[in-house]
Amino acid sequence: MENTIFHVDDVEKRFGGLLALSDVDLSVKEGRTHAIIGPNGAGKSTLLNVCVGLIKPDRGTVTFDGELVTGKQPYEINQLGIARVFQTPEIFPDLPLIENVILPVLSRRDGAYKFAPFASLRRDKAMLEEAEHYLEDMGLASQMNNLASALSRGDKRRLELAMCLIQHPRLLLLDEPTAGMARHDTNQTIELLQKIKAGGMTKVIIEHDMHVVFSLADYISVLAQGKIIAEGTPEEVKNDPKVREAYLGEAADDE
Amino acid sequence: MMKQTSATKDLIIMLVFIAAVLTAPIWLTPIGANYPDLLQKFAIYGIFAIGFNILFGLTGYLSFGHAVFLGIGSYAAVWSFKLLTMNILPAILFAVMWSGLFSVILGYISLRRSGIYFSILTLAFAQMSYNLAYSVLTPITNGETGLQLRLADPRYIDNMFTKAVSEGIPSTNLFGIKMSGYSGFYFCAVVLIICFWISLKIFRSPFGLTLSGIKSNQHRMKYTGFNPRPYLLAAFVISGMYAGLAGALLAVTDPLAGAERMQWTASGEVVLMTILGGLGTLIGPVIGAGVIKYFENIFSSIGDQNLFEMLSWLPEGMQSIVAYVISPFVGSGWHLTLGLVFMLIVIFLPGGLVSGFSKLASTFRPKKKTPQPVASTVSNASGTKEGE
Ligand SMILES: Nc1ncnc2c1ncn2[C@@H]1O[C@H](COP(=O)(O)OP(=O)(O)OP(=O)(O)O)[C@@H](O)[C@H]1O
Ligand SMILES: [Mg+2]
């Protein structure tokens, strides 16, 4: 039996009168892929925002590998080994692709702050090669000297994924990693994520595309109006009448 | 950035820069800018702007208070001349130390905010410092008159070795070499070259890349595990120390320090220099500083009388009309010209003069076929290899 490495405990978050998250519990086992699904505005992104320190919950805690995450700065949380792909890609638009992936390597290697004004990036062959390699995996190597702002939306997402993966995070949080991608690219991303899964990285993935969810998830939590209304293995969730009613109904019909 | 950074290219940049600076007295002769006082100014403000660019150009944080460090540098240097020795090395050392110290304090407080609030905070600090220097701190700054050397200054170190000679205030020197005329220029030129080299190293370092990352997307930096605050503070302090160094060199060439050096207009000037030359480029700030100091010197020295003489080739009636039109733009009104030039550049060359030059260069260069993305990667990869 694998141990639970990531724990969301009784989290509540209000935005004014809106209860965005109420009594949310989540346990993610090491090496598993845990999907969170739910209709628009259910609070999925808000939950991830709590997990990476972007917003503070009104109540409840998040722990990762025995360490309290809530209350820490975003950069400290990343240094614990938690990386996140955002719903709208967060990349460095003014920098070439290669530098976009070098920065995460620097933070993995040097920590949150290191003053090295005289070190030469160019001399760091191993790092450059690693960065190129990750861009290759995403099919972006041919554009590595172009500015990231010139990429298509789908490519930006893949770049961001590369930026997260190159950190070798222990927990990867993905907020709709295939939104805006063509079918072919979606399938490629699924393959890639399956490969990572084989490598044992723990993942929490938010996805609307049921094809993606059922290809990847070991366990699914369904969030609706800030509450977890159901959870279980993909089979269990698929057949849960509450879920079909709240969310899956329409999506299942498309399949 | 990465694609242009082969070691060979950096070496060429450095060699061209060194050659250009050292031969400046020759190639600036045709435009009448070949006298040491002006050349020295180019070098000193070049240093100021290079340092400012490390903050503003790399991180995007626009400080409106960097003249404070210029002023602190000057005061510290003059005090070193007064108390210790006329040798310039201790003066420079103290200037850099003190400006570094003050920039830690000022940076620590101002960097709690970003964007316009950061700019306003630095501006407020600059005005406070100016007022302190102007009135409150008179014992240190000698207020309105400015801090000057006196015959009666103790100069403890100098006087340990030589008996005080009473034939006037000794001049600033580097182990006996007087810092006036061309020796003064060449000293500043060497310092400028070193400063440029440091800036080049910073641009090519992980530290420099981290600063660019903060400029491009600070949010992403935090979620990538970087703590932006100390990086920003380091950039702020480095640029403050550059400014202090420039202030010390101003005092080396002309040993007095006044509060007006800290005024917000002086802080604004270095912003103009950086933008005019090319924000975030290596060489842009130096060019911007040179252009502004050149125009200041030429235009502000034209009075109404010599303007009239300069236009003597025009027919009689025209002469006075043209002189009438031009006169508000010269002499004390040269800031009008500067303003116009600045507006033209920002509107037509948003990347500054440097981008103008590279546009020019690419129109004259024989047209290359637009490289396919794949091809360019391959050529770059091999370029990097041969560069090492
Ligand atoms: N910072 C905020 N301030 C105020 N309200 C917010 C904030 N962030 C989210 N909300 C609100 O909280 C609710 C949940 O938003 P959230 O982005 O978490 O939904 P989601 O499940 O990710 O939806 P989607 O599938 O559309 O991405 C929404 O009603 C949203 O408007
Ligand atoms: Mg969302």
XYZ file of C-alpha atoms and ligand atoms in Angstrom:
675
model
C 0.000 0.000 0.000
C 1.502 3.325 -1.100
C 1.487 6.176 1.316
C -0.462 9.374 0.952
C 1.998 12.072 0.008
C -0.318 15.004 -0.610
C -3.119 15.935 1.673
C -5.774 18.638 1.436
C -7.597 18.783 4.708
C -10.945 20.487 5.234
C -10.141 23.535 3.085
C -12.611 26.375 2.860
C -12.345 29.538 0.782
C -14.822 32.370 0.394
C -14.760 35.168 -2.160
C -17.109 37.709 -0.655
C -20.468 35.930 -0.563
C -19.332 33.098 -2.807
C -18.299 29.877 -1.156
C -15.678 28.751 -3.676
C -14.434 25.785 -1.634
C -16.133 24.183 1.311
C -14.817 21.273 3.358
C -12.624 20.016 0.571
C -10.564 16.930 1.413
C -8.167 15.264 -0.952
C -5.558 12.571 -0.434
C -3.184 11.745 -3.214
C -1.105 8.604 -3.039
C 2.485 8.633 -4.105
C 2.995 7.927 -7.793
C -0.705 8.171 -8.577
C -2.492 10.419 -11.022
C -5.421 12.040 -9.325
C -7.930 13.812 -11.530
C -10.243 16.574 -10.384
C -13.232 17.100 -12.592
C -16.273 19.285 -12.301
C -18.316 21.907 -14.156
C -17.052 25.435 -14.873
C -16.748 27.566 -11.784
C -16.733 24.533 -9.495
C -13.597 25.770 -7.717
C -11.008 23.480 -9.295
C -8.478 26.185 -10.118
C -9.113 27.802 -6.770
C -8.150 24.547 -5.093
C -4.852 24.467 -6.972
C -4.314 28.133 -6.116
C -4.543 27.177 -2.465
C -2.090 24.334 -3.021
C 0.640 26.550 -4.526
C 0.255 29.456 -2.101
C -1.382 31.829 -4.558
C -4.351 32.290 -2.225
C -4.680 31.572 1.465
C -7.589 29.377 2.529
C -9.943 30.689 5.197
C -9.730 27.345 6.919
C -7.974 24.036 6.511
C -4.494 22.890 5.626
C -2.507 21.432 2.804
C 0.414 19.135 3.567
C 2.963 17.612 1.276
C 5.223 14.798 2.416
C 4.642 15.690 6.037
C 5.365 19.401 5.529
C 2.740 22.087 5.944
C 2.254 23.870 2.629
C -0.346 26.412 3.686
C 1.272 29.611 4.897
C 4.401 29.128 2.812
C 5.482 31.436 -0.009
C 4.908 30.187 -3.570
C 8.647 29.857 -4.179
C 9.092 27.829 -0.995
C 6.306 25.516 -2.064
C 7.986 25.023 -5.421
C 11.258 24.289 -3.691
C 9.477 21.508 -1.800
C 9.022 19.872 -5.186
C 5.596 21.068 -6.304
C 5.317 22.458 -9.833
C 2.222 23.738 -11.556
C 0.957 24.201 -15.081
C -1.555 27.062 -15.075
C -4.889 27.230 -16.849
C -3.650 30.185 -18.920
C -0.018 29.448 -19.776
C 2.487 31.220 -17.542
C 5.743 31.409 -19.472
C 8.432 34.038 -20.086
C 7.110 35.671 -23.258
C 10.123 37.974 -23.754
C 12.699 35.204 -23.566
C 13.668 32.558 -26.124
C 12.288 29.077 -25.528
C 15.648 27.722 -24.458
C 15.945 30.308 -21.672
C 12.382 29.553 -20.626
C 13.485 26.011 -19.784
C 16.907 26.962 -18.410
C 15.384 29.104 -15.650
C 13.585 26.189 -13.976
C 16.819 24.190 -14.082
C 18.600 27.047 -12.307
C 16.005 27.114 -9.562
C 16.150 23.332 -9.174
C 19.944 23.427 -8.976
C 20.631 26.656 -7.083
C 17.558 27.009 -4.897
C 15.469 30.126 -4.358
C 18.394 32.533 -4.482
C 21.975 32.347 -5.588
C 24.134 35.315 -6.453
C 26.358 34.233 -9.348
C 26.955 37.295 -11.499
C 30.205 36.001 -12.966
C 29.248 32.427 -13.765
C 28.804 31.758 -17.450
C 25.561 30.214 -18.668
C 27.153 29.342 -21.971
C 29.830 27.190 -20.379
C 27.193 25.082 -18.669
C 27.000 22.515 -21.474
C 25.179 19.889 -19.433
C 22.410 22.297 -18.558
C 22.014 23.511 -22.143
C 21.807 19.956 -23.375
C 19.228 19.026 -20.797
C 17.144 22.062 -21.744
C 17.362 21.234 -25.440
C 16.406 17.667 -24.710
C 13.208 18.704 -22.938
C 12.283 21.031 -25.782
C 12.841 18.159 -28.195
C 10.471 15.963 -26.198
C 7.796 18.597 -26.684
C 8.598 18.987 -30.366
C 9.738 22.552 -29.783
C 13.458 22.170 -30.430
C 13.270 23.765 -33.859
C 11.969 26.966 -32.311
C 14.303 27.105 -29.341
C 15.787 30.489 -30.247
C 12.434 32.126 -30.948
C 10.714 34.238 -28.357
C 8.101 32.354 -26.396
C 5.531 35.059 -27.142
C 5.505 33.895 -30.772
C 4.213 30.401 -29.903
C 0.695 29.158 -30.521
C -1.503 28.592 -27.496
C -1.028 24.838 -27.596
C 2.745 25.213 -27.903
C 2.825 27.636 -24.982
C 1.134 24.973 -22.891
C 3.687 22.412 -23.931
C 6.490 24.813 -23.192
C 5.059 25.374 -19.729
C 4.812 21.634 -19.234
C 8.465 21.282 -20.224
C 9.356 24.058 -17.760
C 7.632 22.126 -14.988
C 8.949 18.689 -15.921
C 12.553 19.802 -16.162
C 12.403 20.617 -12.462
C 11.800 16.917 -11.731
C 8.967 17.865 -9.371
C 7.701 15.290 -6.911
C 4.186 16.569 -7.369
C 2.928 18.027 -10.615
C -0.287 20.038 -10.645
C -1.856 20.395 -14.068
C -4.721 22.794 -14.750
C -6.303 21.729 -18.040
C -3.032 20.878 -19.759
C -4.656 20.045 -23.072
C -7.143 22.918 -23.377
C -6.625 24.718 -26.671
C -4.707 21.840 -28.219
C -5.566 20.079 -31.435
C -6.604 16.418 -31.148
C -3.260 15.193 -32.360
C -1.365 17.310 -29.824
C -3.720 16.209 -27.080
C -2.907 12.593 -27.797
C 0.783 13.378 -27.768
C 0.431 15.070 -24.409
C -1.459 12.093 -23.047
C 1.359 9.801 -24.172
C 3.894 12.075 -22.579
C 1.990 12.185 -19.296
C 1.655 8.417 -19.349
C 5.398 8.171 -19.742
C 5.895 10.417 -16.713
C 3.419 8.311 -14.800
C 5.542 5.281 -15.486
C 8.423 7.271 -13.986
C 6.504 7.517 -10.726
C 5.736 11.233 -10.508
C 2.654 12.105 -8.489
C 0.159 14.216 -10.410
C -3.027 16.130 -9.793
C -4.769 16.932 -13.030
C -7.779 19.101 -13.747
C -9.360 18.291 -17.067
C -12.607 18.776 -18.936
C -11.681 16.339 -21.673
C -12.980 12.956 -20.460
C -10.812 11.149 -22.957
C -7.759 12.608 -21.232
C -9.126 11.921 -17.762
C -9.945 8.283 -18.408
C -6.629 7.700 -20.151
C -4.597 8.965 -17.231
C -6.393 8.985 -13.920
C -6.087 6.334 -11.235
C -8.497 8.136 -9.005
C -11.039 10.882 -9.583
C -12.571 13.503 -7.328
C -15.608 15.358 -8.570
C -15.992 18.946 -7.471
C -19.228 20.850 -7.877
C -20.002 24.237 -6.346
C -17.008 24.042 -4.076
C -17.811 20.599 -2.665
C -16.431 17.167 -3.393
C -19.580 15.328 -4.399
C -18.004 12.020 -5.322
C -14.703 10.238 -5.537
C -13.352 6.893 -6.525
C -11.775 4.955 -9.340
C -12.730 6.010 -12.870
C -15.210 3.119 -13.074
C -16.904 4.044 -9.810
C -17.157 7.692 -10.730
C -18.454 6.961 -14.208
C -21.347 5.018 -12.753
C -22.166 7.340 -9.871
C -25.625 8.781 -10.530
C -24.838 11.984 -8.600
C -21.903 12.649 -10.896
C -23.823 11.908 -14.035
C -26.386 14.392 -12.898
C -23.982 17.150 -11.907
C -21.487 16.915 -14.647
C -20.724 13.743 -16.487
C -24.130 13.375 -18.062
C -23.502 15.631 -21.007
C -19.839 14.732 -21.372
C -20.548 11.001 -21.352
C -23.057 11.467 -24.142
C -20.418 13.052 -26.379
C -18.127 10.098 -26.099
C 19.799 36.329 -26.066
C 21.205 32.839 -26.039
C 21.634 32.628 -29.775
C 23.978 35.576 -30.006
C 26.150 34.674 -27.078
C 29.069 32.861 -28.487
C 32.318 33.470 -26.672
C 33.918 34.780 -29.844
C 31.199 37.324 -30.290
C 31.619 38.563 -26.732
C 35.350 38.834 -27.260
C 34.782 40.912 -30.387
C 32.302 43.147 -28.551
C 34.857 43.672 -25.806
C 37.756 44.396 -28.179
C 35.732 46.825 -30.283
C 34.551 48.567 -27.140
C 38.072 48.892 -25.754
C 39.409 50.202 -29.063
C 36.553 52.661 -29.445
C 36.957 54.044 -25.928
C 40.726 54.378 -26.032
C 40.743 56.043 -29.435
C 37.803 58.313 -28.637
C 40.046 61.431 -28.574
C 40.846 60.725 -32.234
C 37.535 59.746 -33.748
C 35.595 62.372 -31.831
C 37.803 65.155 -33.222
C 35.645 65.883 -36.303
C 32.624 66.707 -34.133
C 34.696 68.817 -31.784
C 34.310 66.552 -28.767
C 37.931 65.655 -28.323
C 38.844 67.645 -25.258
C 39.467 65.758 -22.003
C 36.774 67.429 -19.892
C 34.015 66.352 -22.221
C 35.509 62.915 -22.891
C 35.687 62.346 -19.174
C 32.017 63.244 -18.870
C 31.147 60.714 -21.565
C 33.000 57.997 -19.673
C 31.584 58.888 -16.261
C 27.970 59.142 -17.363
C 28.525 56.015 -19.436
C 29.364 54.191 -16.200
C 26.308 55.663 -14.493
C 24.064 54.533 -17.349
C 25.586 51.036 -17.625
C 24.842 50.487 -13.951
C 21.360 51.921 -14.231
C 20.678 49.577 -17.124
C 21.456 46.554 -14.939
C 18.471 47.520 -12.820
C 16.096 49.136 -15.304
C 17.118 47.243 -18.419
C 17.267 43.767 -16.929
C 14.561 43.823 -14.258
C 12.275 46.519 -15.657
C 12.201 48.321 -12.303
C 12.378 52.043 -13.100
C 14.129 54.010 -10.380
C 13.775 57.773 -10.330
C 16.267 58.169 -7.525
C 19.609 56.967 -8.742
C 21.171 60.421 -8.763
C 21.125 60.132 -4.969
C 23.889 57.543 -5.218
C 25.767 59.742 -7.651
C 25.636 62.493 -5.043
C 26.606 60.201 -2.186
C 29.570 59.020 -4.235
C 30.727 62.576 -4.793
C 30.363 63.575 -1.147
C 32.188 60.469 0.032
C 35.023 61.086 -2.415
C 35.434 64.733 -1.474
C 35.474 63.803 2.216
C 38.184 61.282 1.501
C 40.180 64.032 -0.237
C 39.643 66.339 2.713
C 40.342 63.924 5.518
C 42.699 61.326 4.146
C 44.520 61.851 0.911
C 44.289 63.349 -2.532
C 44.964 59.891 -3.921
C 41.825 58.862 -5.755
C 41.774 55.160 -4.911
C 40.550 55.503 -1.306
C 38.081 58.124 -2.505
C 36.628 55.725 -5.055
C 36.559 52.889 -2.545
C 34.658 54.951 0.012
C 32.264 56.266 -2.595
C 31.349 52.780 -3.781
C 31.025 51.552 -0.192
C 28.774 54.347 0.954
C 26.565 54.313 -2.112
C 26.320 50.539 -1.746
C 25.265 50.903 1.859
C 22.627 53.496 1.076
C 21.293 51.521 -1.846
C 20.780 48.505 0.417
C 18.567 50.637 2.657
C 16.764 52.457 -0.124
C 16.392 49.323 -2.212
C 15.130 47.262 0.690
C 12.330 49.725 1.321
C 11.457 50.651 -2.276
C 11.453 47.083 -3.553
C 8.532 46.215 -1.313
C 6.507 47.639 -4.194
C 6.746 47.218 -7.925
C 5.766 49.150 -11.026
C 4.741 52.759 -10.641
C 4.749 52.550 -6.833
C 8.386 51.543 -6.850
C 9.203 54.502 -9.093
C 7.302 56.895 -6.856
C 9.034 55.563 -3.740
C 12.470 56.071 -5.261
C 11.473 59.547 -6.418
C 10.271 60.434 -2.934
C 13.522 59.160 -1.468
C 15.516 61.163 -3.959
C 13.700 64.378 -3.078
C 14.142 63.692 0.630
C 17.841 63.066 0.173
C 18.194 66.207 -1.900
C 16.537 68.275 0.793
C 18.609 66.652 3.513
C 21.785 67.401 1.614
C 20.651 70.900 0.814
C 19.723 71.991 4.310
C 19.532 69.548 7.199
C 22.871 67.855 6.747
C 24.812 71.064 6.158
C 27.688 70.011 8.441
C 28.355 67.090 6.107
C 27.324 68.527 2.777
C 28.024 72.224 3.263
C 24.483 72.866 2.021
C 23.913 75.317 -0.755
C 27.547 76.127 -1.441
C 28.525 72.512 -1.829
C 31.407 70.616 -0.338
C 34.781 72.000 -1.406
C 38.433 71.392 -0.696
C 40.308 73.838 1.488
C 43.937 74.478 2.077
C 43.381 73.840 5.764
C 41.893 70.370 5.235
C 43.691 67.816 7.419
C 44.537 65.219 4.700
C 45.980 63.039 7.470
C 47.546 60.382 5.258
C 49.128 62.831 2.831
C 50.525 64.891 5.660
C 52.110 61.860 7.293
C 54.431 61.500 4.344
C 55.022 65.020 3.125
C 55.274 68.297 4.937
C 52.321 70.464 4.069
C 53.298 72.837 1.329
C 51.373 76.024 1.395
C 51.239 76.710 -2.301
C 47.556 75.991 -2.840
C 45.320 72.941 -2.676
C 47.036 69.868 -4.153
C 45.294 68.217 -7.064
C 43.706 64.782 -7.140
C 46.121 62.118 -8.238
C 46.761 58.432 -8.670
C 50.074 57.844 -6.889
C 51.424 61.094 -8.220
C 49.821 61.086 -11.665
C 47.594 64.151 -11.788
C 44.009 63.447 -12.686
C 43.562 66.337 -15.030
C 43.642 66.492 -18.794
C 44.205 63.295 -20.715
C 45.493 61.237 -17.789
C 42.163 61.930 -16.107
C 40.283 60.821 -19.189
C 42.303 57.664 -19.594
C 41.762 56.725 -15.980
C 38.007 57.114 -16.414
C 38.226 55.217 -19.707
C 39.855 52.229 -18.021
C 37.223 52.244 -15.286
C 34.518 52.444 -17.957
C 35.970 49.432 -19.733
C 36.054 47.417 -16.525
C 32.470 48.419 -15.743
C 31.361 47.448 -19.228
C 33.054 44.071 -18.872
C 31.312 43.445 -15.542
C 27.990 44.319 -17.107
C 28.689 41.939 -20.004
C 29.446 39.156 -17.530
C 26.235 39.879 -15.651
C 24.193 39.810 -18.857
C 25.579 36.359 -19.674
C 25.281 34.884 -16.178
C 22.536 32.885 -14.484
C 22.027 35.980 -12.320
C 21.388 38.124 -15.412
C 19.000 35.559 -16.874
C 17.123 35.422 -13.586
C 16.710 39.204 -13.684
C 15.316 38.987 -17.231
C 12.948 36.300 -16.035
C 11.696 38.617 -13.298
C 11.131 41.332 -15.898
C 9.319 39.000 -18.240
C 7.018 37.226 -15.768
C 7.579 37.648 -12.052
C 4.579 35.481 -11.295
C 6.110 32.541 -13.146
C 9.427 33.116 -11.382
C 7.784 32.633 -7.997
C 6.052 29.432 -9.053
C 9.345 28.238 -10.509
C 10.967 28.455 -7.102
C 12.756 31.795 -7.289
C 12.584 34.400 -4.572
C 12.640 37.619 -6.644
C 13.276 40.020 -3.746
C 16.983 39.325 -3.117
C 17.679 39.234 -6.859
C 16.071 42.636 -7.263
C 17.912 44.002 -4.271
C 21.212 42.750 -5.638
C 20.535 44.440 -8.986
C 19.521 47.618 -7.180
C 22.669 47.661 -5.070
C 24.928 46.948 -8.043
C 23.409 49.824 -9.976
C 23.681 52.026 -6.891
C 27.366 51.191 -6.592
C 27.914 51.997 -10.267
C 26.268 55.362 -9.628
C 28.461 55.938 -6.573
C 31.522 55.125 -8.637
C 30.428 57.624 -11.285
C 29.876 60.212 -8.556
C 33.379 59.598 -7.227
C 34.855 60.054 -10.691
C 32.998 63.345 -11.044
C 34.695 64.444 -7.846
C 38.042 63.142 -9.086
C 37.874 65.359 -12.142
C 36.443 68.316 -10.270
C 36.751 67.938 -6.493
C 33.532 69.435 -5.276
C 30.126 67.996 -4.482
C 26.824 69.790 -4.434
C 23.267 68.825 -3.596
C 22.062 69.608 -7.141
C 23.786 66.417 -8.255
C 21.027 64.534 -6.392
C 18.118 66.418 -7.870
C 15.355 64.496 -9.611
C 16.330 66.010 -12.954
C 19.676 64.255 -12.639
C 17.872 60.974 -11.904
C 15.647 61.599 -14.908
C 18.657 62.217 -17.109
C 20.043 58.718 -16.623
C 16.615 57.304 -17.472
C 16.698 59.274 -20.717
C 20.228 58.102 -21.476
C 19.271 54.468 -21.062
C 16.103 54.666 -23.119
C 17.655 56.871 -25.789
C 20.571 54.502 -26.306
C 18.623 51.254 -26.020
C 17.096 49.863 -22.860
C 18.363 46.441 -21.878
C 21.109 46.432 -24.502
C 24.764 46.220 -23.560
C 26.124 49.223 -25.377
C 22.988 51.366 -25.650
C 23.325 53.164 -22.304
C 26.894 54.240 -23.080
C 25.821 55.648 -26.433
C 22.827 57.357 -24.845
C 25.037 58.934 -22.200
C 27.491 60.140 -24.838
C 24.796 61.621 -27.054
C 23.067 63.465 -24.229
C 26.278 64.853 -22.749
C 27.457 65.881 -26.218
C 24.260 67.728 -27.007
C 24.236 69.313 -23.587
C 27.738 70.572 -24.154
C 27.298 71.831 -27.717
C 23.816 73.276 -27.500
C 24.097 74.815 -24.085
C 27.277 76.644 -25.042
C 25.661 78.406 -28.011
C 24.620 81.866 -26.907
C 22.516 84.302 -28.920
C 25.598 86.105 -30.133
C 27.505 83.177 -31.581
C 24.284 81.739 -32.960
C 24.001 84.893 -35.045
C 27.574 84.511 -36.183
C 27.103 80.868 -37.072
C 24.285 81.848 -39.368
C 26.268 84.584 -41.113
C 26.219 82.597 -44.339
C 22.496 83.241 -44.652
C 21.152 86.323 -46.454
C 20.796 89.362 -44.195
C 17.051 89.184 -43.455
C 16.963 85.427 -43.084
C 19.767 85.470 -40.566
C 17.815 87.162 -37.846
C 14.625 85.209 -38.543
C 16.380 81.849 -38.380
C 18.321 82.941 -35.305
C 15.044 83.978 -33.687
C 13.488 80.587 -34.384
C 16.483 78.569 -33.200
C 17.458 80.585 -30.154
C 14.919 79.045 -27.725
C 16.438 75.656 -28.462
C 20.011 76.493 -27.614
C 21.880 77.903 -24.645
C 19.956 77.466 -21.459
C 17.037 76.206 -23.536
C 18.863 73.133 -24.753
C 16.545 70.905 -22.757
C 13.925 71.745 -25.372
C 16.149 70.179 -28.008
C 16.781 67.197 -25.788
C 13.051 66.796 -25.266
C 12.393 66.885 -28.997
C 15.159 64.403 -29.796
C 13.897 62.113 -27.056
C 10.333 62.245 -28.348
C 11.441 61.504 -31.899
C 13.485 58.523 -30.774
C 10.820 57.035 -28.544
C 8.213 57.397 -31.302
C 10.238 56.264 -34.285
C 12.869 54.032 -32.688
C 11.278 52.451 -29.615
C 14.352 50.257 -29.175
C 16.609 53.301 -28.913
C 19.588 54.313 -31.024
C 21.049 50.804 -30.906
C 17.985 49.368 -32.643
C 18.269 52.194 -35.172
C 21.836 51.202 -35.953
C 21.001 47.546 -36.343
C 18.074 48.447 -38.631
C 20.440 50.528 -40.717
C 22.990 47.742 -40.786
C 20.440 45.181 -41.924
C 19.193 47.382 -44.783
C 22.722 47.774 -46.133
C 23.774 44.192 -45.608
C 23.088 41.898 -48.577
C 19.748 40.224 -47.983
C 20.093 36.785 -46.478
C 17.449 34.202 -47.246
C 15.162 34.046 -44.246
C 16.501 31.002 -42.431
C 14.203 28.080 -41.821
C 13.743 27.498 -38.090
C 15.479 24.130 -38.271
C 18.405 25.460 -40.248
C 18.945 28.296 -37.794
C 19.029 25.921 -34.858
C 21.643 23.802 -36.511
C 23.840 26.748 -37.383
C 23.475 28.120 -33.888
C 24.334 24.851 -32.283
C 27.545 24.638 -34.297
C 28.190 28.335 -33.622
C 28.068 27.723 -29.900
C 30.478 24.855 -30.193
C 33.119 26.679 -32.160
C 32.727 29.609 -29.786
C 33.997 27.733 -26.768
N -9.571 35.609 -6.964
C -10.907 35.472 -7.010
N -11.712 36.455 -6.538
C -13.053 36.308 -6.582
N -13.670 35.237 -7.062
C -12.928 34.237 -7.555
C -11.516 34.304 -7.559
N -11.027 33.164 -8.116
C -12.091 32.426 -8.433
N -13.235 33.051 -8.106
C -14.589 32.507 -8.270
O -14.613 31.253 -7.652
C -15.369 30.312 -8.416
C -14.514 29.122 -8.759
O -13.542 29.508 -9.711
P -12.455 28.525 -10.303
O -11.590 29.314 -11.209
O -11.807 27.818 -9.188
O -13.355 27.530 -11.153
P -12.897 26.298 -12.038
O -13.504 25.110 -11.455
O -11.429 26.308 -12.221
O -13.612 26.662 -13.401
P -13.116 26.465 -14.906
O -13.437 25.083 -15.274
O -13.919 27.447 -15.668
O -11.665 26.777 -14.924
C -15.843 31.058 -9.654
O -17.164 31.480 -9.440
C -14.937 32.255 -9.727
O -15.590 33.356 -10.295
Mg -10.129 26.616 -13.730
